[in-house]
Amino acid sequence: AQSVAQPEDQVKVAEGNPLTVKCTYSVSGNPYLFWYVQYPNRGLQFLLKYITGDNLVKGSYGFEAEFNKSQTSFHLKKPSALVSDSALYFCAVRDVGNTPLVFGKGTRLSVIA
Amino acid sequence: SQTIHQWPATLVQPVGSPLSLECTVEGTSNPNLYWYRQAAGRGLQLLFYSVGIGQISSEVPQNLSASRPQDRQFILSSKKLLLSDSGFYLCAWGPGQGVRGTDTQYFGPGTRLTVL
């Protein structure tokens, strides 16, 4: 069965510093990996996804994610954090088995001015 | 462009009362539709998904049910609410023609349900 883990409940970074939100996955076939962001009392917003090809995926709001097959990871990154990036971030996975997305428990990102 | 609506936005209901949450999608045909529940602002639990009218897959056995009476309408219901049903309910849609690995799911604004 497919699964995804976000090992950090919370990440704190200073504004202007680079940020990384970690995600590892487990699938039986080829993984399709997604990142979403959720602001308070809002639905999830799609940021980016990895399907195939280049291991570095660029997405919305300056975010990017790096796919690493050997480490089964898909970490979300941003070169310079903004206070407005403070939110809850979800990693999700689907394998070739054609099932709904399976989400991690989420990581709360706090960017401090 | 496609849009997804959920209503109501917030709901306060007594224990034992019925529930009906509605989700509709505009700008697409034959979407895949999903209901998730989020407790305490954290992880998402998939409740139901549907790949077509009248086709509902249940992921978690509980006192909730789902129906899809029209192509772009997805309804979450309960005959008798429990305290544990409180949470943030999210509807999502994805491109139809079956669930493919590459399909993105797009979420609605959510319904905050409080059961007292």
PDB file of C-alpha atoms in Angstrom:
ATOM      1  CA  ALA A   1       0.000   0.000   0.000  1.00  0.00           C
ATOM      2  CA  GLN A   2       1.131   3.502  -0.738  1.00  0.00           C
ATOM      3  CA  SER A   3       2.051   5.803   2.124  1.00  0.00           C
ATOM      4  CA  VAL A   4       3.772   9.086   2.785  1.00  0.00           C
ATOM      5  CA  ALA A   5       5.504  10.395   5.889  1.00  0.00           C
ATOM      6  CA  GLN A   6       6.248  13.942   6.973  1.00  0.00           C
ATOM      7  CA  PRO A   7       8.707  13.486   9.838  1.00  0.00           C
ATOM      8  CA  GLU A   8       8.461  17.021  11.209  1.00  0.00           C
ATOM      9  CA  ASP A   9       5.275  18.315  12.795  1.00  0.00           C
ATOM     10  CA  GLN A  10       6.641  21.849  12.759  1.00  0.00           C
ATOM     11  CA  VAL A  11       9.406  23.760  10.997  1.00  0.00           C
ATOM     12  CA  LYS A  12      10.531  27.242  11.976  1.00  0.00           C
ATOM     13  CA  VAL A  13      12.739  29.419   9.815  1.00  0.00           C
ATOM     14  CA  ALA A  14      13.712  33.061   9.773  1.00  0.00           C
ATOM     15  CA  GLU A  15      12.420  35.261   6.974  1.00  0.00           C
ATOM     16  CA  GLY A  16      14.891  35.362   4.100  1.00  0.00           C
ATOM     17  CA  ASN A  17      16.452  32.012   4.977  1.00  0.00           C
ATOM     18  CA  PRO A  18      15.996  28.905   2.840  1.00  0.00           C
ATOM     19  CA  LEU A  19      13.337  26.470   3.932  1.00  0.00           C
ATOM     20  CA  THR A  20      12.921  22.719   3.560  1.00  0.00           C
ATOM     21  CA  VAL A  21       9.864  20.651   4.417  1.00  0.00           C
ATOM     22  CA  LYS A  22      10.584  16.940   4.340  1.00  0.00           C
ATOM     23  CA  CYS A  23       8.565  14.102   2.833  1.00  0.00           C
ATOM     24  CA  THR A  24       9.319  10.437   2.294  1.00  0.00           C
ATOM     25  CA  TYR A  25       7.128   7.959   0.479  1.00  0.00           C
ATOM     26  CA  SER A  26       6.488   4.270  -0.037  1.00  0.00           C
ATOM     27  CA  VAL A  27       4.819   2.851  -3.151  1.00  0.00           C
ATOM     28  CA  SER A  28       4.830  -0.423  -5.014  1.00  0.00           C
ATOM     29  CA  GLY A  29       5.210   1.119  -8.453  1.00  0.00           C
ATOM     30  CA  ASN A  30       6.292   4.456  -9.855  1.00  0.00           C
ATOM     31  CA  PRO A  31       5.344   7.315  -7.531  1.00  0.00           C
ATOM     32  CA  TYR A  32       3.326  10.385  -8.428  1.00  0.00           C
ATOM     33  CA  LEU A  33       4.068  12.957  -5.735  1.00  0.00           C
ATOM     34  CA  PHE A  34       2.280  16.164  -4.828  1.00  0.00           C
ATOM     35  CA  TRP A  35       2.640  19.127  -2.482  1.00  0.00           C
ATOM     36  CA  TYR A  36      -0.247  21.207  -1.189  1.00  0.00           C
ATOM     37  CA  VAL A  37      -0.472  24.212   1.131  1.00  0.00           C
ATOM     38  CA  GLN A  38      -3.317  25.055   3.493  1.00  0.00           C
ATOM     39  CA  TYR A  39      -3.927  28.432   5.109  1.00  0.00           C
ATOM     40  CA  PRO A  40      -6.140  28.646   8.230  1.00  0.00           C
ATOM     41  CA  ASN A  41      -9.751  27.668   7.604  1.00  0.00           C
ATOM     42  CA  ARG A  42      -9.139  27.224   3.892  1.00  0.00           C
ATOM     43  CA  GLY A  43      -9.051  24.331   1.495  1.00  0.00           C
ATOM     44  CA  LEU A  44      -5.801  22.874   0.197  1.00  0.00           C
ATOM     45  CA  GLN A  45      -4.035  24.643  -2.641  1.00  0.00           C
ATOM     46  CA  PHE A  46      -1.985  22.661  -5.145  1.00  0.00           C
ATOM     47  CA  LEU A  47       1.679  23.719  -5.292  1.00  0.00           C
ATOM     48  CA  LEU A  48       3.450  21.236  -7.550  1.00  0.00           C
ATOM     49  CA  LYS A  49       3.733  17.616  -8.582  1.00  0.00           C
ATOM     50  CA  TYR A  50       6.322  15.148  -9.787  1.00  0.00           C
ATOM     51  CA  ILE A  51       5.300  12.804 -12.571  1.00  0.00           C
ATOM     52  CA  THR A  52       8.492  11.878 -14.394  1.00  0.00           C
ATOM     53  CA  GLY A  53      11.595  13.476 -15.845  1.00  0.00           C
ATOM     54  CA  ASP A  54      13.599  16.203 -14.150  1.00  0.00           C
ATOM     55  CA  ASN A  55      14.082  15.506 -10.456  1.00  0.00           C
ATOM     56  CA  LEU A  56      13.697  19.188  -9.599  1.00  0.00           C
ATOM     57  CA  VAL A  57      10.120  20.346  -9.953  1.00  0.00           C
ATOM     58  CA  LYS A  58       9.185  24.011  -9.867  1.00  0.00           C
ATOM     59  CA  GLY A  59       5.806  25.135  -8.622  1.00  0.00           C
ATOM     60  CA  SER A  60       3.745  28.071  -7.442  1.00  0.00           C
ATOM     61  CA  TYR A  61       4.913  30.943  -5.211  1.00  0.00           C
ATOM     62  CA  GLY A  62       8.610  30.186  -5.746  1.00  0.00           C
ATOM     63  CA  PHE A  63       8.457  26.683  -4.275  1.00  0.00           C
ATOM     64  CA  GLU A  64      10.302  23.735  -5.730  1.00  0.00           C
ATOM     65  CA  ALA A  65      10.695  20.108  -4.762  1.00  0.00           C
ATOM     66  CA  GLU A  66      13.435  17.597  -5.298  1.00  0.00           C
ATOM     67  CA  PHE A  67      12.615  13.999  -6.112  1.00  0.00           C
ATOM     68  CA  ASN A  68      15.184  11.475  -4.894  1.00  0.00           C
ATOM     69  CA  LYS A  69      14.379   7.922  -5.885  1.00  0.00           C
ATOM     70  CA  SER A  70      17.189   6.260  -3.931  1.00  0.00           C
ATOM     71  CA  GLN A  71      16.122   7.986  -0.716  1.00  0.00           C
ATOM     72  CA  THR A  72      12.397   7.780  -1.562  1.00  0.00           C
ATOM     73  CA  SER A  73      12.074  11.443  -0.712  1.00  0.00           C
ATOM     74  CA  PHE A  74      10.323  14.480  -2.160  1.00  0.00           C
ATOM     75  CA  HIS A  75      11.359  17.478  -0.077  1.00  0.00           C
ATOM     76  CA  LEU A  76       9.774  20.880  -0.587  1.00  0.00           C
ATOM     77  CA  LYS A  77      12.154  23.826  -0.775  1.00  0.00           C
ATOM     78  CA  LYS A  78      12.238  27.566  -1.190  1.00  0.00           C
ATOM     79  CA  PRO A  79      15.422  29.650  -1.441  1.00  0.00           C
ATOM     80  CA  SER A  80      14.135  32.594   0.618  1.00  0.00           C
ATOM     81  CA  ALA A  81      11.205  32.238   3.013  1.00  0.00           C
ATOM     82  CA  LEU A  82       8.508  34.861   3.447  1.00  0.00           C
ATOM     83  CA  VAL A  83       6.335  35.425   6.510  1.00  0.00           C
ATOM     84  CA  SER A  84       3.354  34.816   4.215  1.00  0.00           C
ATOM     85  CA  ASP A  85       4.633  31.268   3.600  1.00  0.00           C
ATOM     86  CA  SER A  86       3.571  30.356   7.134  1.00  0.00           C
ATOM     87  CA  ALA A  87       0.956  27.630   6.682  1.00  0.00           C
ATOM     88  CA  LEU A  88       0.319  23.897   6.855  1.00  0.00           C
ATOM     89  CA  TYR A  89       2.015  21.868   4.116  1.00  0.00           C
ATOM     90  CA  PHE A  90       0.922  18.457   2.919  1.00  0.00           C
ATOM     91  CA  CYS A  91       2.787  15.898   0.864  1.00  0.00           C
ATOM     92  CA  ALA A  92       0.701  13.338  -1.027  1.00  0.00           C
ATOM     93  CA  VAL A  93       1.367  10.264  -3.131  1.00  0.00           C
ATOM     94  CA  ARG A  94      -0.375   8.050  -5.609  1.00  0.00           C
ATOM     95  CA  ASP A  95       1.124   5.013  -7.339  1.00  0.00           C
ATOM     96  CA  VAL A  96       0.197   3.472 -10.651  1.00  0.00           C
ATOM     97  CA  GLY A  97      -2.599   1.604  -8.913  1.00  0.00           C
ATOM     98  CA  ASN A  98      -5.071   4.408  -9.677  1.00  0.00           C
ATOM     99  CA  THR A  99      -6.267   5.360  -6.232  1.00  0.00           C
ATOM    100  CA  PRO A 100      -7.115   8.670  -4.528  1.00  0.00           C
ATOM    101  CA  LEU A 101      -4.213  10.669  -3.184  1.00  0.00           C
ATOM    102  CA  VAL A 102      -2.829   9.563   0.166  1.00  0.00           C
ATOM    103  CA  PHE A 103      -1.743  12.480   2.327  1.00  0.00           C
ATOM    104  CA  GLY A 104       0.857  12.897   5.015  1.00  0.00           C
ATOM    105  CA  LYS A 105      -0.080  14.332   8.393  1.00  0.00           C
ATOM    106  CA  GLY A 106       1.138  17.767   7.451  1.00  0.00           C
ATOM    107  CA  THR A 107       3.981  20.032   8.560  1.00  0.00           C
ATOM    108  CA  ARG A 108       3.311  23.416  10.060  1.00  0.00           C
ATOM    109  CA  LEU A 109       5.738  25.989   8.702  1.00  0.00           C
ATOM    110  CA  SER A 110       6.347  29.148  10.697  1.00  0.00           C
ATOM    111  CA  VAL A 111       8.411  31.897   9.116  1.00  0.00           C
ATOM    112  CA  ILE A 112       9.588  34.421  11.701  1.00  0.00           C
ATOM    113  CA  ALA A 113      10.227  38.031  10.788  1.00  0.00           C
TER     114      ALA A 113
ATOM    115  CA  SER B   1     -11.950  27.447 -15.698  1.00  0.00           C
ATOM    116  CA  GLN B   2     -13.113  24.973 -13.110  1.00  0.00           C
ATOM    117  CA  THR B   3     -14.462  25.962  -9.706  1.00  0.00           C
ATOM    118  CA  ILE B   4     -15.615  23.937  -6.749  1.00  0.00           C
ATOM    119  CA  HIS B   5     -18.165  25.080  -4.204  1.00  0.00           C
ATOM    120  CA  GLN B   6     -19.039  23.782  -0.777  1.00  0.00           C
ATOM    121  CA  TRP B   7     -21.840  24.789   1.514  1.00  0.00           C
ATOM    122  CA  PRO B   8     -22.490  25.617   4.128  1.00  0.00           C
ATOM    123  CA  ALA B   9     -19.176  27.166   5.132  1.00  0.00           C
ATOM    124  CA  THR B  10     -19.829  26.563   8.823  1.00  0.00           C
ATOM    125  CA  LEU B  11     -22.376  24.458  10.647  1.00  0.00           C
ATOM    126  CA  VAL B  12     -23.181  23.838  14.298  1.00  0.00           C
ATOM    127  CA  GLN B  13     -25.378  20.836  14.938  1.00  0.00           C
ATOM    128  CA  PRO B  14     -26.566  18.976  18.055  1.00  0.00           C
ATOM    129  CA  VAL B  15     -25.632  15.355  18.628  1.00  0.00           C
ATOM    130  CA  GLY B  16     -28.145  13.038  17.003  1.00  0.00           C
ATOM    131  CA  SER B  17     -29.254  15.488  14.334  1.00  0.00           C
ATOM    132  CA  PRO B  18     -28.997  14.769  10.589  1.00  0.00           C
ATOM    133  CA  LEU B  19     -26.351  16.202   8.299  1.00  0.00           C
ATOM    134  CA  SER B  20     -26.192  17.177   4.660  1.00  0.00           C
ATOM    135  CA  LEU B  21     -23.128  18.824   3.130  1.00  0.00           C
ATOM    136  CA  GLU B  22     -23.087  19.702  -0.530  1.00  0.00           C
ATOM    137  CA  CYS B  23     -20.279  20.017  -3.042  1.00  0.00           C
ATOM    138  CA  THR B  24     -20.628  21.096  -6.654  1.00  0.00           C
ATOM    139  CA  VAL B  25     -18.092  21.516  -9.431  1.00  0.00           C
ATOM    140  CA  GLU B  26     -18.376  23.843 -12.397  1.00  0.00           C
ATOM    141  CA  GLY B  27     -16.507  23.940 -15.672  1.00  0.00           C
ATOM    142  CA  THR B  28     -15.790  20.257 -16.138  1.00  0.00           C
ATOM    143  CA  SER B  29     -17.625  17.053 -16.979  1.00  0.00           C
ATOM    144  CA  ASN B  30     -17.509  13.618 -15.394  1.00  0.00           C
ATOM    145  CA  PRO B  31     -15.073  14.603 -12.647  1.00  0.00           C
ATOM    146  CA  ASN B  32     -13.824  12.286  -9.952  1.00  0.00           C
ATOM    147  CA  LEU B  33     -15.104  13.553  -6.635  1.00  0.00           C
ATOM    148  CA  TYR B  34     -13.771  13.083  -3.103  1.00  0.00           C
ATOM    149  CA  TRP B  35     -14.774  13.771   0.503  1.00  0.00           C
ATOM    150  CA  TYR B  36     -12.031  14.172   3.119  1.00  0.00           C
ATOM    151  CA  ARG B  37     -12.245  15.007   6.808  1.00  0.00           C
ATOM    152  CA  GLN B  38      -9.591  16.948   8.649  1.00  0.00           C
ATOM    153  CA  ALA B  39      -9.536  16.826  12.432  1.00  0.00           C
ATOM    154  CA  ALA B  40      -7.794  19.389  14.615  1.00  0.00           C
ATOM    155  CA  GLY B  41      -6.149  21.146  11.650  1.00  0.00           C
ATOM    156  CA  ARG B  42      -3.926  18.245  10.768  1.00  0.00           C
ATOM    157  CA  GLY B  43      -4.082  15.145   8.622  1.00  0.00           C
ATOM    158  CA  LEU B  44      -6.646  14.341   5.960  1.00  0.00           C
ATOM    159  CA  GLN B  45      -8.796  11.246   6.138  1.00  0.00           C
ATOM    160  CA  LEU B  46     -10.377  10.077   2.891  1.00  0.00           C
ATOM    161  CA  LEU B  47     -14.037   9.285   3.486  1.00  0.00           C
ATOM    162  CA  PHE B  48     -15.561   8.626   0.062  1.00  0.00           C
ATOM    163  CA  TYR B  49     -14.728   8.956  -3.590  1.00  0.00           C
ATOM    164  CA  SER B  50     -16.736   8.650  -6.764  1.00  0.00           C
ATOM    165  CA  VAL B  51     -15.751   8.137 -10.386  1.00  0.00           C
ATOM    166  CA  GLY B  52     -19.285   8.551 -11.741  1.00  0.00           C
ATOM    167  CA  ILE B  53     -22.957   9.080 -10.964  1.00  0.00           C
ATOM    168  CA  GLY B  54     -24.147   6.542  -8.428  1.00  0.00           C
ATOM    169  CA  GLN B  55     -20.650   5.088  -7.996  1.00  0.00           C
ATOM    170  CA  ILE B  56     -19.414   5.584  -4.445  1.00  0.00           C
ATOM    171  CA  SER B  57     -16.406   3.992  -2.788  1.00  0.00           C
ATOM    172  CA  SER B  58     -16.286   4.121   0.999  1.00  0.00           C
ATOM    173  CA  GLU B  59     -12.932   4.216   2.679  1.00  0.00           C
ATOM    174  CA  VAL B  60     -13.949   4.309   6.328  1.00  0.00           C
ATOM    175  CA  PRO B  61     -16.953   2.511   7.854  1.00  0.00           C
ATOM    176  CA  GLN B  62     -18.826   4.985  10.033  1.00  0.00           C
ATOM    177  CA  ASN B  63     -22.138   6.750  10.344  1.00  0.00           C
ATOM    178  CA  LEU B  64     -21.566   8.897   7.262  1.00  0.00           C
ATOM    179  CA  SER B  65     -22.756   8.225   3.736  1.00  0.00           C
ATOM    180  CA  ALA B  66     -22.228   9.881   0.366  1.00  0.00           C
ATOM    181  CA  SER B  67     -24.296  10.216  -2.756  1.00  0.00           C
ATOM    182  CA  ARG B  68     -23.745  11.562  -6.242  1.00  0.00           C
ATOM    183  CA  PRO B  69     -27.166  12.384  -7.684  1.00  0.00           C
ATOM    184  CA  GLN B  70     -25.767  14.429 -10.562  1.00  0.00           C
ATOM    185  CA  ASP B  71     -22.511  14.428 -12.496  1.00  0.00           C
ATOM    186  CA  ARG B  72     -21.019  17.412 -10.677  1.00  0.00           C
ATOM    187  CA  GLN B  73     -22.742  17.136  -7.306  1.00  0.00           C
ATOM    188  CA  PHE B  74     -21.459  15.212  -4.316  1.00  0.00           C
ATOM    189  CA  ILE B  75     -23.353  15.067  -1.031  1.00  0.00           C
ATOM    190  CA  LEU B  76     -22.165  13.920   2.382  1.00  0.00           C
ATOM    191  CA  SER B  77     -24.871  12.841   4.807  1.00  0.00           C
ATOM    192  CA  SER B  78     -25.526  11.417   8.210  1.00  0.00           C
ATOM    193  CA  LYS B  79     -28.747  10.319   9.867  1.00  0.00           C
ATOM    194  CA  LYS B  80     -27.449  10.935  13.400  1.00  0.00           C
ATOM    195  CA  LEU B  81     -24.377  12.994  14.159  1.00  0.00           C
ATOM    196  CA  LEU B  82     -21.848  12.007  16.812  1.00  0.00           C
ATOM    197  CA  LEU B  83     -19.515  14.300  18.718  1.00  0.00           C
ATOM    198  CA  SER B  84     -16.623  12.646  16.889  1.00  0.00           C
ATOM    199  CA  ASP B  85     -18.028  13.862  13.552  1.00  0.00           C
ATOM    200  CA  SER B  86     -16.798  17.375  14.304  1.00  0.00           C
ATOM    201  CA  GLY B  87     -14.121  18.533  11.899  1.00  0.00           C
ATOM    202  CA  PHE B  88     -13.304  20.303   8.693  1.00  0.00           C
ATOM    203  CA  TYR B  89     -14.852  18.591   5.680  1.00  0.00           C
ATOM    204  CA  LEU B  90     -13.154  19.046   2.342  1.00  0.00           C
ATOM    205  CA  CYS B  91     -14.495  18.154  -1.055  1.00  0.00           C
ATOM    206  CA  ALA B  92     -12.109  17.712  -3.966  1.00  0.00           C
ATOM    207  CA  TRP B  93     -12.367  16.991  -7.671  1.00  0.00           C
ATOM    208  CA  GLY B  94     -10.006  15.545 -10.257  1.00  0.00           C
ATOM    209  CA  PRO B  95     -10.170  14.926 -14.014  1.00  0.00           C
ATOM    210  CA  GLY B  96     -12.496  12.100 -14.946  1.00  0.00           C
ATOM    211  CA  GLN B  97     -12.236   9.055 -17.171  1.00  0.00           C
ATOM    212  CA  GLY B  98     -11.067   6.989 -14.256  1.00  0.00           C
ATOM    213  CA  VAL B  99      -8.406   7.765 -11.715  1.00  0.00           C
ATOM    214  CA  ARG B 100      -4.962   8.160 -13.265  1.00  0.00           C
ATOM    215  CA  GLY B 101      -1.728   8.450 -11.374  1.00  0.00           C
ATOM    216  CA  THR B 102      -0.904  11.872 -12.742  1.00  0.00           C
ATOM    217  CA  ASP B 103      -4.227  13.545 -11.951  1.00  0.00           C
ATOM    218  CA  THR B 104      -4.181  16.483  -9.574  1.00  0.00           C
ATOM    219  CA  GLN B 105      -6.946  16.810  -7.017  1.00  0.00           C
ATOM    220  CA  TYR B 106      -8.343  20.303  -6.468  1.00  0.00           C
ATOM    221  CA  PHE B 107      -9.983  21.198  -3.195  1.00  0.00           C
ATOM    222  CA  GLY B 108     -12.990  23.260  -2.241  1.00  0.00           C
ATOM    223  CA  PRO B 109     -13.031  25.843   0.567  1.00  0.00           C
ATOM    224  CA  GLY B 110     -14.297  23.356   3.162  1.00  0.00           C
ATOM    225  CA  THR B 111     -17.122  23.160   5.711  1.00  0.00           C
ATOM    226  CA  ARG B 112     -16.394  23.564   9.411  1.00  0.00           C
ATOM    227  CA  LEU B 113     -18.754  21.236  11.322  1.00  0.00           C
ATOM    228  CA  THR B 114     -19.120  21.464  15.082  1.00  0.00           C
ATOM    229  CA  VAL B 115     -21.261  18.867  16.821  1.00  0.00           C
ATOM    230  CA  LEU B 116     -22.359  19.852  20.329  1.00  0.00           C
TER     231      LEU B 116
END
